[in-house]
Amino acid sequence: MKLLFKITVLAVLIAMGTPVFVTAQNDADVFQLKEKLKQFEKRQVYLSDTAYVNTLNDLAYIYSYSYPDSAIALLAGNAERSHSAGYFKGETNTFIILGDAFQTKGIYKQALGYYEKALLLAQKNSPRDVLPLVLNRIGMIHLNQGNYAEALNKFYESLKTAEASDNKALIGATLNNIAIVHFHQGNFVEAENDYQKKLKVAEAMLDTSSMSLAYNGIGEANLQMKDNVKALHNLSIANKLALQINDQEMLLTTSLSLAEIYYATDSLQKAVYLFNNALALSKQKDNGTHICNALIGLAKAYNRQGMLKEALADGLEALQRAEKMGQVQLIRDASEIVSSIYEGMGDGIKAIAYYRIYKTNSDSLNSLASQRAVAIEKTSYEFSKKEIAFQRKTLQQQWLIFSALAALFSLAIILWVISRSRNRLNHTYKDLQHKNEVIAAQKLTAEETLSKLKAAQSQLIQSEKMASLGELTAGIAHEIQNPLNFVNNFSEVSAELVDEMNEEINKGNIQEAKEIAGDLKQNLEKINHHGKRAGDIVKGMLQHSRSNSNATIEPTDINKLADEYLRLAYHGLRAKDKSFNVALKTNFDECIGNINIIPQDIGRVILNLITNAFYAVDEKKRSGIENYEPTVSISTKKMHGKVEIKVADNGNGIPRNIIDKIFQPFFTTKPSGQGTGLGLSLSYDIVKAHGGELKVETKDSEGSGFIVSIPV
């Protein structure tokens, strides 16, 4: 599950700055602004005074992020006052601040309305710096609603405008927003690169708040890429910078991010403490997005601790708030944890109901896939419509030809009977010839249209293949990065240990040097382990993509092949673990005889399924269930022109929420380092290449069965 949306609109808007009006930062500034307003009201000249309008905007701007209701109340009538005075700058700023306040509250429809009013004024009357500012805010609304394509459109438009005026504050803020879109789309490397660009801009400006925001984003991207060491390092820097300037909004943001990494590393007490603090502060400031993030975090932490009642209460409250705001990412994350909690409670009906909510919102965020599906469906529809039209025209042509022949026959009879009708016959013939030319032209046009439609269909199919290839490539990069990170980290630590050991040897501390050598040996073992892990992944991918040119289809005794690989898998595992023991059962249909297959490939499938079954029963046995006897069975059966090979176990079964993912490349339920996630995917491809099917049957706590069906 993706990381919660911590870099909220409030922190981003603060990082943008507001070049068109003053940005007070502390209570002293608030006090001065209030005193200034009192002076205007005392003189009773504020209704037409632009300075009064600016003062109201400055004070409301501060309140819009912490006390949005106060900002909204403060600006009542200020836009009309500015408009009456012909003060377009003040009117534009008023609409921007009202949009900020409603966005803080999570009321996106009203926020978007005010931003669009500000955009119209900015395009007509306001300085150049206002336009990218408003475009950024509109992009954030679309981002919160899950409309990534429209959000990126606004952000890139804002970036070009900001670069044209060399507004570094807005350039940095826009880069941050683009990084957020990449983050939500799962492109964490691109997101980290954009956050790094934003950091360089912030450092050049000596903007501590923006630097804190950039480090926070980099840390979250690191966490998603499983690099917990880097994530904790960058998030700690972000929190430290926020403390230096006492930036309450950034402190809230970094606290939520730190809570997430503590949750990811199972430091649940620290995570709960930070989530509770963030929740209290978010409710005090009426910050809808942060409230939902904190509630979802608490629900996850309590669920992992087994406190299901508390977890459910927080999860449902988060979902209710997210639905009220219309924040698609938060609805997705809240419904996912609620579904998981109900599953833990044993309430399958409610678990499925909330899982559907999660699935609906998750799919809606996958805009690329949805657009591609719509394009394919639309093209298919247009193709069918053109095909029907072509058939209709062809039928009309046939009728026209038939009518023409009938007319010719009739004219021939008339000519034979009455010679005076020859002139009429010639005229009819010329008319018919013209119609045939028209029909031929229409047929040529229809054929050209059909050719174009077929070309478009081929192009869409190729695009779909390339998209699938891109997803697989991203999966490879993600999977192999984890062991490489471990190798790099332990290599750096080992180098430091060698230096320390040399120092101790020089000092004559042989015992200390031996202890350091022991630590160094452990590090080298870990480097070796993770190096082999990376090698396994590469080997698995090569097997997944390799075309075995030497393998041939040959008649094979499937019963003998299945029994051979069952014994091979069992004795191979026993050689590694003498304590492993399992009851083996076979039930072979002796009427099958030989079938035509590639024995090496089908043997690989059987071996993989049996190995998975052994792992499932061993895991259940290790859980300490009394009177449990691990059992794995393999059977064959011939029926309806097919041969079925079934491998079954009495393990824990496969959870329903992952049943649709088990054949995907890199998906595995095994702990990190114990599986590449390619076994079932490779088996699925091999069976498909034989024209067969690979299906799964499972029951919770009772076991699973994989069925290979191959046509005879």
XYZ file of C-alpha atoms in Angstrom:
712
model
C 0.000 0.000 0.000
C 1.254 3.441 -0.868
C 2.417 5.781 1.836
C -0.228 8.131 3.157
C -0.424 11.599 1.649
C 1.782 13.325 4.223
C 3.088 16.262 2.165
C -0.214 18.053 2.482
C -1.554 21.033 0.680
C -0.851 23.261 3.688
C 2.871 22.567 3.760
C 3.077 22.938 -0.002
C 1.224 26.249 -0.026
C 3.458 27.628 2.719
C 6.515 26.546 0.721
C 5.183 28.411 -2.317
C 5.219 31.731 -0.592
C 2.817 34.492 -1.554
C 4.613 37.194 -3.498
C 1.567 39.410 -3.831
C 1.008 40.079 -0.135
C 2.915 40.087 3.187
C 3.526 36.708 4.927
C 3.670 37.277 8.689
C 5.223 34.372 10.591
C 4.597 34.821 14.329
C 2.241 36.079 17.003
C 3.901 39.512 17.058
C 3.032 39.962 13.389
C -0.566 38.899 14.051
C -0.808 41.406 16.902
C 0.535 44.212 14.718
C -1.917 43.409 11.931
C -4.857 43.413 14.346
C -3.786 46.782 15.757
C -3.515 48.139 12.220
C -7.079 47.014 11.471
C -8.349 48.755 14.605
C -6.770 52.011 13.430
C -8.501 51.723 10.052
C -11.864 51.061 11.698
C -11.361 53.901 14.150
C -10.802 56.357 11.278
C -13.752 54.800 9.354
C -11.956 55.087 6.023
C -11.438 51.361 5.565
C -14.265 50.796 3.099
C -12.317 52.430 0.264
C -8.761 52.050 1.555
C -6.613 49.511 -0.361
C -4.218 49.317 2.595
C -7.111 48.016 4.720
C -7.827 45.339 2.081
C -4.172 44.270 2.108
C -4.080 44.106 5.915
C -7.169 41.877 5.975
C -5.584 39.627 3.358
C -2.299 39.419 5.292
C -4.028 38.392 8.524
C -6.405 35.961 6.786
C -3.450 34.368 4.956
C -1.891 33.414 8.310
C -5.185 32.041 9.616
C -5.968 30.117 6.383
C -3.467 27.369 7.269
C -4.093 27.114 11.018
C -7.601 28.501 11.647
C -9.399 28.382 8.285
C -12.841 29.307 9.673
C -11.398 32.506 11.130
C -9.867 33.367 7.748
C -13.191 32.825 5.951
C -15.062 34.995 8.449
C -12.397 37.712 8.282
C -12.646 38.008 4.477
C -16.435 38.341 4.325
C -17.141 41.168 1.865
C -13.459 41.853 1.118
C -13.662 40.725 -2.532
C -16.685 42.993 -3.168
C -14.880 45.857 -1.397
C -11.818 45.404 -3.636
C -13.943 45.141 -6.793
C -15.856 48.328 -5.985
C -12.556 50.169 -5.508
C -11.192 48.772 -8.796
C -8.413 47.099 -6.796
C -7.952 43.888 -8.817
C -4.812 42.820 -6.975
C -6.645 42.815 -3.627
C -9.633 40.993 -5.139
C -7.353 38.308 -6.649
C -5.529 37.795 -3.344
C -8.828 37.514 -1.453
C -10.021 34.715 -3.740
C -6.671 32.882 -3.391
C -6.776 33.011 0.431
C -10.424 31.881 0.532
C -9.418 28.939 -1.705
C -6.527 28.155 0.680
C -8.860 28.146 3.699
C -11.407 25.824 2.093
C -8.617 23.539 0.833
C -7.252 23.330 4.386
C -10.723 22.235 5.537
C -10.855 19.668 2.708
C -13.823 21.348 0.945
C -12.330 21.090 -2.536
C -15.321 22.148 -4.633
C -15.555 25.584 -3.006
C -11.763 25.941 -2.965
C -11.617 25.256 -6.721
C -14.366 27.824 -7.333
C -12.393 30.591 -5.613
C -9.140 29.602 -7.341
C -10.822 29.735 -10.759
C -12.120 33.246 -9.992
C -8.584 34.255 -9.041
C -7.262 32.672 -12.268
C -9.587 34.770 -14.446
C -8.470 37.969 -12.689
C -4.792 36.941 -12.842
C -5.002 36.360 -16.590
C -6.467 39.836 -17.128
C -5.066 42.232 -14.559
C -2.575 40.841 -12.023
C 1.262 40.604 -12.077
C 2.940 37.611 -13.784
C 3.856 35.951 -10.474
C 0.196 35.482 -9.526
C -0.630 33.229 -12.493
C 1.730 30.307 -11.638
C 0.692 30.662 -7.981
C -2.987 30.114 -8.841
C -2.196 27.326 -11.342
C -0.282 25.499 -8.602
C -3.222 25.691 -6.236
C -5.682 24.461 -8.880
C -3.308 21.591 -9.618
C -3.325 20.649 -5.915
C -7.138 20.422 -5.972
C -7.011 17.998 -8.931
C -4.235 16.048 -7.198
C -6.317 15.661 -4.014
C -9.229 14.420 -6.123
C -7.021 11.815 -7.842
C -7.040 13.524 -11.264
C -3.302 13.163 -11.895
C -3.341 14.047 -15.595
C -5.117 17.382 -15.008
C -2.923 18.099 -11.974
C 0.282 17.586 -13.989
C -1.140 19.755 -16.764
C -1.577 22.673 -14.345
C 1.768 22.107 -12.624
C 3.766 22.086 -15.865
C 1.901 25.165 -17.070
C 2.776 26.839 -13.762
C 6.431 25.734 -14.020
C 6.856 27.283 -17.485
C 5.313 30.558 -16.302
C 7.468 30.631 -13.149
C 10.657 29.898 -15.115
C 9.814 32.694 -17.559
C 9.786 35.180 -14.658
C 12.684 33.393 -12.818
C 10.556 33.063 -9.668
C 12.666 30.537 -7.719
C 10.148 30.154 -4.869
C 7.408 29.113 -7.288
C 9.806 26.939 -9.308
C 10.713 25.009 -6.138
C 7.076 24.700 -5.045
C 5.985 23.429 -8.465
C 8.793 20.849 -8.575
C 7.548 19.650 -5.176
C 4.001 19.269 -6.538
C 5.190 17.347 -9.621
C 7.130 15.043 -7.285
C 3.914 14.401 -5.321
C 2.126 13.257 -8.517
C 4.982 10.871 -9.381
C 4.926 9.623 -5.766
C 1.214 8.741 -5.944
C 1.672 7.048 -9.314
C 4.343 4.807 -7.758
C 7.244 6.367 -9.689
C 9.368 6.800 -6.548
C 12.691 7.249 -8.358
C 11.259 10.124 -10.404
C 9.667 11.554 -7.274
C 13.002 11.486 -5.420
C 14.723 13.202 -8.380
C 12.142 16.016 -8.369
C 12.476 16.445 -4.594
C 16.262 16.703 -5.042
C 15.756 19.459 -7.636
C 13.428 21.247 -5.218
C 16.073 20.914 -2.468
C 18.713 22.609 -4.638
C 16.387 25.552 -5.281
C 15.562 25.828 -1.552
C 19.256 25.696 -0.574
C 20.086 28.423 -3.115
C 17.381 30.609 -1.526
C 18.411 29.641 2.050
C 14.732 28.748 2.606
C 14.758 26.455 5.667
C 11.041 25.634 5.500
C 11.283 24.529 1.851
C 14.447 22.542 2.635
C 12.552 20.716 5.394
C 9.723 19.945 2.963
C 12.176 18.616 0.349
C 14.003 16.346 2.828
C 10.619 15.064 4.033
C 9.635 14.119 0.468
C 12.989 12.439 -0.207
C 12.630 10.444 3.022
C 9.153 9.234 2.080
C 10.376 8.144 -1.369
C 13.273 6.271 0.326
C 10.790 4.523 2.618
C 8.691 3.366 -0.321
C 11.854 2.005 -1.983
C 12.573 -0.024 1.212
C 15.698 1.968 2.085
C 14.823 2.529 5.743
C 18.287 3.808 6.698
C 18.191 6.654 4.168
C 14.531 7.322 4.907
C 15.147 7.792 8.633
C 18.198 9.964 7.918
C 16.345 12.354 5.585
C 13.175 12.513 7.697
C 15.265 13.331 10.776
C 16.875 16.230 8.887
C 13.440 17.472 7.834
C 12.188 17.377 11.428
C 15.342 19.099 12.731
C 14.991 21.959 10.216
C 11.331 22.431 11.123
C 12.305 22.631 14.812
C 14.961 25.255 14.050
C 12.402 27.699 12.687
C 9.513 26.424 14.855
C 7.413 25.797 11.714
C 4.320 24.136 13.197
C 2.924 22.954 9.871
C 6.195 21.306 8.854
C 6.594 19.808 12.327
C 3.178 18.229 11.911
C 4.087 16.916 8.443
C 7.462 15.496 9.516
C 5.938 13.952 12.656
C 3.472 12.006 10.504
C 6.292 10.864 8.204
C 8.460 9.746 11.153
C 5.464 7.893 12.582
C 5.189 6.007 9.277
C 8.803 4.827 9.343
C 8.473 3.717 12.973
C 5.373 1.784 11.915
C 7.267 0.258 8.979
C 10.034 -0.908 11.333
C 7.553 -2.257 13.939
C 8.360 0.440 16.538
C 4.648 0.614 17.192
C 4.680 2.482 20.524
C 6.680 5.353 19.002
C 4.414 5.342 15.967
C 1.220 5.504 18.075
C 2.677 8.326 20.189
C 3.505 10.437 17.110
C 0.190 9.687 15.391
C -1.763 10.708 18.519
C 0.183 13.976 18.836
C -0.392 14.748 15.161
C -4.113 13.960 15.504
C -4.561 16.321 18.459
C -2.752 19.192 16.690
C -4.584 18.550 13.382
C -7.991 18.679 15.077
C -7.013 21.862 16.883
C -6.175 23.454 13.510
C -9.134 21.813 11.684
C -6.769 20.387 9.067
C -8.871 17.702 7.362
C -6.057 16.018 5.430
C -3.735 15.679 8.437
C -6.618 14.424 10.615
C -7.315 11.604 8.146
C -3.621 10.728 7.820
C -3.211 10.512 11.609
C -6.387 8.407 12.030
C -5.320 5.985 9.276
C -1.882 5.678 10.863
C -3.390 4.904 14.275
C -5.755 2.345 12.723
C -2.817 0.536 11.084
C -0.713 0.579 14.256
C -3.561 -0.623 16.504
C -4.469 -3.325 13.974
C -0.898 -4.657 13.995
C -0.984 -4.649 17.825
C -4.214 -6.659 17.797
C -6.283 -3.763 19.259
C -9.007 -4.276 16.647
C -11.761 -2.282 18.378
C -9.633 0.874 18.636
C -8.297 0.347 15.119
C -11.805 0.037 13.661
C -13.031 3.231 15.352
C -10.127 5.281 13.967
C -10.348 3.695 10.511
C -14.091 4.368 10.153
C -13.691 7.972 11.324
C -10.903 8.507 8.779
C -13.041 7.039 5.981
C -16.036 9.215 6.933
C -13.904 12.376 6.887
C -12.177 11.419 3.620
C -15.515 10.751 1.888
C -16.844 14.102 3.105
C -13.742 15.819 1.665
C -13.821 13.822 -1.579
C -10.096 13.021 -1.169
C -9.666 9.890 -3.327
C -6.245 8.818 -1.980
C -7.442 9.022 1.622
C -10.693 7.153 0.802
C -8.578 4.409 -0.775
C -6.176 4.112 2.190
C -8.894 4.329 4.869
C -11.154 1.713 3.221
C -8.161 -0.634 2.812
C -7.272 -0.649 6.511
C -10.966 -0.930 7.529
C -11.319 -3.976 5.255
C -8.199 -5.515 6.823
C -9.552 -4.896 10.355
C -12.902 -6.548 9.591
C -11.035 -9.476 8.079
C -9.084 -9.792 11.332
C -12.375 -9.728 13.253
C -13.701 -12.564 11.102
C -16.439 -10.403 9.513
C -15.927 -11.427 5.889
C -18.996 -9.642 4.509
C -17.948 -6.211 5.767
C -14.331 -6.907 4.851
C -15.371 -7.552 1.243
C -17.667 -4.496 1.195
C -14.877 -2.137 2.267
C -12.391 -3.904 0.022
C -14.672 -3.039 -2.909
C -14.539 0.627 -1.878
C -10.754 0.391 -1.737
C -10.553 -1.363 -5.101
C -12.884 1.146 -6.793
C -10.885 4.158 -5.616
C -7.543 2.468 -6.247
C -8.530 1.665 -9.835
C -9.831 5.210 -10.373
C -6.352 6.555 -9.520
C -4.795 4.359 -12.194
C -5.642 6.906 -14.831
C -3.288 5.545 -17.501
C -4.889 2.101 -17.429
C -8.418 3.537 -17.429
C -7.667 5.856 -20.358
C -6.123 2.986 -22.291
C -9.163 0.795 -21.614
C -11.545 3.557 -22.697
C -9.544 4.103 -25.896
C -9.610 0.394 -26.725
C -13.337 0.098 -26.045
C -14.079 3.226 -28.071
C -11.979 2.003 -31.008
C -13.660 -1.387 -30.853
C -17.071 0.290 -30.856
C -16.173 2.559 -33.799
C -14.739 -0.402 -35.684
C -17.949 -2.415 -35.177
C -20.057 0.564 -36.242
C -17.997 1.049 -39.428
C -18.160 -2.666 -40.153
C -21.972 -2.660 -39.890
C -22.156 0.419 -42.127
C -19.897 -1.302 -44.642
C -22.106 -4.408 -44.644
C -25.183 -2.228 -45.122
C -23.570 -0.430 -48.074
C -22.515 -3.760 -49.576
C -26.120 -4.993 -49.358
C -27.331 -1.793 -50.985
C -24.802 -2.318 -53.778
C -26.057 -5.852 -54.329
C -29.629 -4.615 -54.558
C -28.581 -1.827 -56.928
C -26.780 -4.315 -59.164
C -29.791 -6.632 -59.068
C -32.092 -3.744 -59.908
C -29.797 -2.673 -62.733
C -29.807 -6.184 -64.229
C -33.579 -6.334 -63.959
C -33.793 -2.959 -65.655
C -31.480 -4.106 -68.453
C -33.527 -7.248 -68.948
C -36.719 -5.233 -69.089
C -35.209 -2.755 -71.512
C -33.991 -5.601 -73.737
C -37.528 -6.980 -73.957
C -38.910 -3.532 -74.640
C -36.217 -2.989 -77.315
C -37.078 -6.320 -78.877
C -40.770 -5.459 -78.877
C -40.597 -1.723 -79.650
C -37.523 -0.416 -81.445
C -38.565 3.148 -80.693
C -37.549 2.716 -77.015
C -33.820 2.511 -77.981
C -33.121 6.122 -77.018
C -34.696 5.591 -73.619
C -32.610 2.456 -73.115
C -29.360 4.331 -73.899
C -30.218 7.029 -71.378
C -30.961 4.421 -68.690
C -27.681 2.621 -69.428
C -25.630 5.796 -68.979
C -27.401 6.507 -65.682
C -26.674 2.980 -64.478
C -22.987 3.337 -65.450
C -22.737 6.516 -63.371
C -24.276 4.751 -60.390
C -21.758 1.904 -60.704
C -18.906 4.427 -60.624
C -20.374 5.968 -57.476
C -20.725 2.506 -55.912
C -17.107 1.665 -56.788
C -15.891 4.917 -55.205
C -17.929 4.221 -52.069
C -16.505 0.709 -51.867
C -12.945 2.048 -52.190
C -13.610 4.576 -49.396
C -15.043 1.844 -47.166
C -12.006 -0.384 -47.771
C -9.625 2.482 -46.918
C -11.582 3.181 -43.710
C -11.439 -0.490 -42.744
C -7.661 -0.557 -43.356
C -7.157 2.510 -41.140
C -9.253 0.948 -38.372
C -7.204 -2.250 -38.512
C -3.988 -0.211 -38.332
C -5.333 1.705 -35.317
C -6.284 -1.553 -33.632
C -2.762 -2.965 -34.203
C -1.241 0.221 -32.786
C -3.371 -0.046 -29.634
C -2.370 -3.683 -29.174
C 1.317 -2.717 -29.517
C 0.835 0.121 -26.986
C -0.685 -2.353 -24.534
C 2.299 -4.684 -24.953
C 4.769 -1.854 -24.400
C 2.891 -0.723 -21.278
C 3.073 -4.270 -19.872
C 6.800 -4.391 -20.665
C 7.298 -1.107 -18.810
C 5.508 -2.442 -15.728
C 7.666 -5.623 -15.747
C 10.870 -3.564 -16.129
C 9.869 -1.378 -13.183
C 9.204 -4.519 -11.134
C 12.663 -5.909 -11.935
C 14.374 -2.677 -10.918
C 12.385 -2.507 -7.685
C 13.041 -6.129 -6.700
C 16.776 -6.132 -7.378
C 17.336 -2.766 -5.613
C 16.675 -4.203 -2.122
C 19.535 -6.774 -2.007
C 21.867 -4.289 -3.727
C 21.085 -1.695 -1.028
C 22.022 -4.258 1.640
C 25.260 -5.137 -0.179
C 26.230 -1.450 -0.466
C 25.349 -0.639 3.166
C 27.170 -3.634 4.655
C 30.182 -2.972 2.399
C 30.472 0.593 3.750
C 30.156 -0.621 7.351
C 32.748 -3.376 6.723
C 35.247 -0.821 5.417
C 34.833 1.175 8.623
C 35.286 -2.023 10.700
C 38.576 -2.787 8.895
C 39.872 0.675 9.828
C 38.818 0.141 13.450
C 40.442 -3.335 13.555
C 43.717 -1.924 12.232
C 43.662 0.775 14.911
C 43.091 -1.828 17.645
C 45.904 -4.033 16.290
C 48.247 -1.057 16.273
C 47.267 -0.370 19.880
C 47.905 -3.985 20.814
C 44.240 -4.721 21.676
C 44.135 -8.163 20.073
C 40.914 -9.233 21.816
C 39.072 -6.133 20.615
C 40.473 -6.711 17.111
C 39.169 -10.324 17.169
C 35.690 -9.115 18.141
C 35.729 -6.605 15.293
C 36.893 -9.399 12.962
C 33.901 -11.449 14.091
C 31.568 -8.561 13.236
C 33.323 -8.176 9.903
C 32.782 -11.864 9.117
C 29.057 -11.526 9.883
C 28.861 -8.543 7.519
C 30.598 -10.500 4.767
C 28.144 -13.377 5.251
C 25.268 -10.912 4.874
C 26.863 -9.408 1.772
C 27.216 -12.926 0.339
C 23.585 -13.743 1.237
C 22.142 -10.664 -0.424
C 24.474 -11.029 -3.416
C 23.076 -14.538 -3.950
C 19.603 -13.065 -3.488
C 20.224 -10.633 -6.354
C 21.630 -13.484 -8.435
C 18.504 -15.581 -7.798
C 16.321 -12.742 -9.026
C 18.378 -12.326 -12.201
C 18.415 -16.100 -12.758
C 14.652 -16.242 -12.242
C 14.119 -13.443 -14.771
C 16.347 -15.176 -17.315
C 14.293 -18.343 -16.879
C 11.134 -16.274 -17.201
C 12.213 -14.775 -20.526
C 14.382 -17.598 -21.971
C 13.184 -19.467 -24.997
C 14.462 -23.055 -24.621
C 15.393 -23.841 -28.220
C 16.755 -27.293 -27.301
C 13.579 -28.448 -25.557
C 11.301 -30.638 -27.680
C 7.827 -32.048 -27.252
C 7.962 -35.775 -26.662
C 5.685 -38.541 -25.341
C 6.021 -38.567 -21.558
C 4.657 -40.728 -18.721
C 3.123 -37.933 -16.620
C 2.639 -40.212 -13.571
C 6.306 -41.170 -13.521
C 7.340 -37.539 -14.043
C 5.139 -36.322 -11.166
C 6.344 -39.028 -8.779
C 9.991 -38.343 -9.705
C 9.749 -34.615 -8.953
C 7.791 -35.242 -5.735
C 10.633 -37.394 -4.359
C 13.248 -34.990 -5.734
C 11.682 -32.006 -3.950
C 11.213 -33.912 -0.675
C 14.761 -35.280 -0.451
C 16.226 -31.960 -1.568
C 14.471 -30.141 1.287
C 15.363 -32.875 3.784
C 19.012 -32.441 2.823
C 18.815 -28.790 3.880
C 16.655 -29.291 6.986
C 16.768 -32.655 8.772
C 13.855 -31.626 11.013
C 11.514 -31.267 8.033
C 8.968 -34.069 7.761
C 5.723 -34.384 5.802
C 3.272 -37.101 4.819
C 3.300 -37.700 1.040
C 0.204 -39.007 -0.767
C -0.133 -39.955 -4.435
C -3.170 -40.914 -6.520
C -2.228 -41.519 -10.155
C -4.651 -42.424 -12.968
C -2.991 -45.422 -14.638
C -5.173 -45.015 -17.760
C -3.485 -41.820 -18.873
C -0.518 -43.318 -20.690
C 1.988 -41.051 -22.414
C 1.122 -37.462 -23.361
C 3.015 -35.034 -25.627
C 4.718 -32.327 -23.515
C 8.115 -30.719 -22.915
C 9.064 -32.816 -19.855
C 11.732 -30.380 -18.536
C 9.242 -27.474 -18.466
C 6.302 -29.372 -16.971
C 8.721 -30.906 -14.461
C 9.779 -27.401 -13.457
C 6.102 -26.490 -12.892
C 5.460 -29.581 -10.735
C 8.659 -28.995 -8.740
C 7.705 -25.377 -8.051
C 4.157 -26.266 -6.920
C 5.416 -29.048 -4.630
C 8.107 -26.786 -3.114
C 5.447 -24.137 -2.381
C 3.247 -26.783 -0.771
C 6.134 -27.961 1.446
C 6.745 -24.358 2.519
C 3.011 -23.869 3.361
C 2.740 -26.956 5.611
C 6.080 -26.235 7.285
C 4.955 -22.697 8.150
C 1.719 -24.032 9.665
C 3.629 -26.638 11.675
C 5.996 -23.965 13.057
C 2.980 -22.021 14.369
C 2.609 -24.663 17.115
C -0.818 -26.171 16.251
C -1.393 -29.339 18.295
C -1.985 -32.706 16.583
C -1.239 -31.185 13.168
C 0.201 -33.569 10.563
C 1.714 -31.818 7.510
C 0.448 -33.517 4.348
C 1.151 -32.888 0.667
C -0.579 -34.870 -2.078
C -0.233 -35.107 -5.847
C -2.755 -36.731 -8.172
C -3.394 -37.119 -11.908
C -6.649 -37.646 -13.770
C -7.727 -37.853 -17.416
C -11.104 -36.390 -18.318
C -12.792 -34.575 -21.217
C -9.727 -34.694 -23.475
C -7.457 -33.189 -20.811
C -5.004 -34.387 -18.180
C -5.176 -32.735 -14.754
C -2.260 -32.686 -12.309
C -3.243 -31.500 -8.813
C -0.795 -30.566 -6.031
C -2.578 -30.023 -2.690
C -1.530 -29.239 0.897
C -3.226 -28.819 4.288
C -1.459 -25.554 5.148
C -3.036 -22.213 6.074
C -4.465 -21.509 2.615
C -4.157 -18.308 0.575
C -5.886 -15.112 1.834
C -8.688 -13.932 -0.432
C -7.280 -10.416 -0.724
C -4.180 -11.688 -2.579
C -5.642 -14.592 -4.589
C -5.719 -12.449 -7.765
C -2.046 -11.470 -7.407
C -0.285 -14.808 -6.911
C 0.521 -15.318 -10.612
C 1.951 -11.811 -11.031
C 5.755 -11.504 -11.469
C 7.586 -10.599 -8.202
C 4.547 -11.144 -5.974
C 5.355 -13.418 -3.023
C 3.957 -14.093 0.452
C 7.310 -15.368 1.712
C 9.481 -13.195 3.990
C 12.072 -10.902 2.413
C 15.010 -12.896 1.092
C 13.174 -16.247 0.847
C 11.427 -15.899 -2.502
C 11.814 -14.041 -5.801
C 8.096 -13.970 -6.629
C 8.749 -15.534 -10.064
C 7.975 -19.230 -9.480
C 4.211 -19.180 -10.008
C 4.490 -16.585 -12.776
C 6.975 -18.772 -14.646
C 4.815 -21.871 -14.067
C 1.753 -20.023 -15.356
C 3.578 -19.060 -18.583
C 4.850 -22.620 -19.139
C 1.365 -24.131 -18.766
C -0.105 -21.486 -21.095
C 2.593 -22.307 -23.675
C 1.309 -25.915 -23.596
C -2.214 -24.675 -24.318
C -3.321 -25.478 -20.776
C -4.543 -23.717 -17.643
C -3.185 -23.250 -14.100
C -5.894 -22.756 -11.453
C -5.941 -22.542 -7.667
C -8.410 -23.716 -5.010
C -8.012 -22.563 -1.407
C -9.787 -22.420 1.969
C -8.665 -20.400 4.965
C -6.847 -22.535 7.558
C -7.549 -25.739 5.553
C -5.071 -25.617 2.687
C -4.671 -24.993 -1.047
C -4.601 -26.944 -4.274
C -3.049 -26.003 -7.625
C -4.481 -27.720 -10.730
C -2.530 -27.958 -13.994
C -4.809 -28.807 -16.925
C -3.128 -29.831 -20.225
C -4.976 -30.898 -23.408
C -4.107 -34.399 -24.621
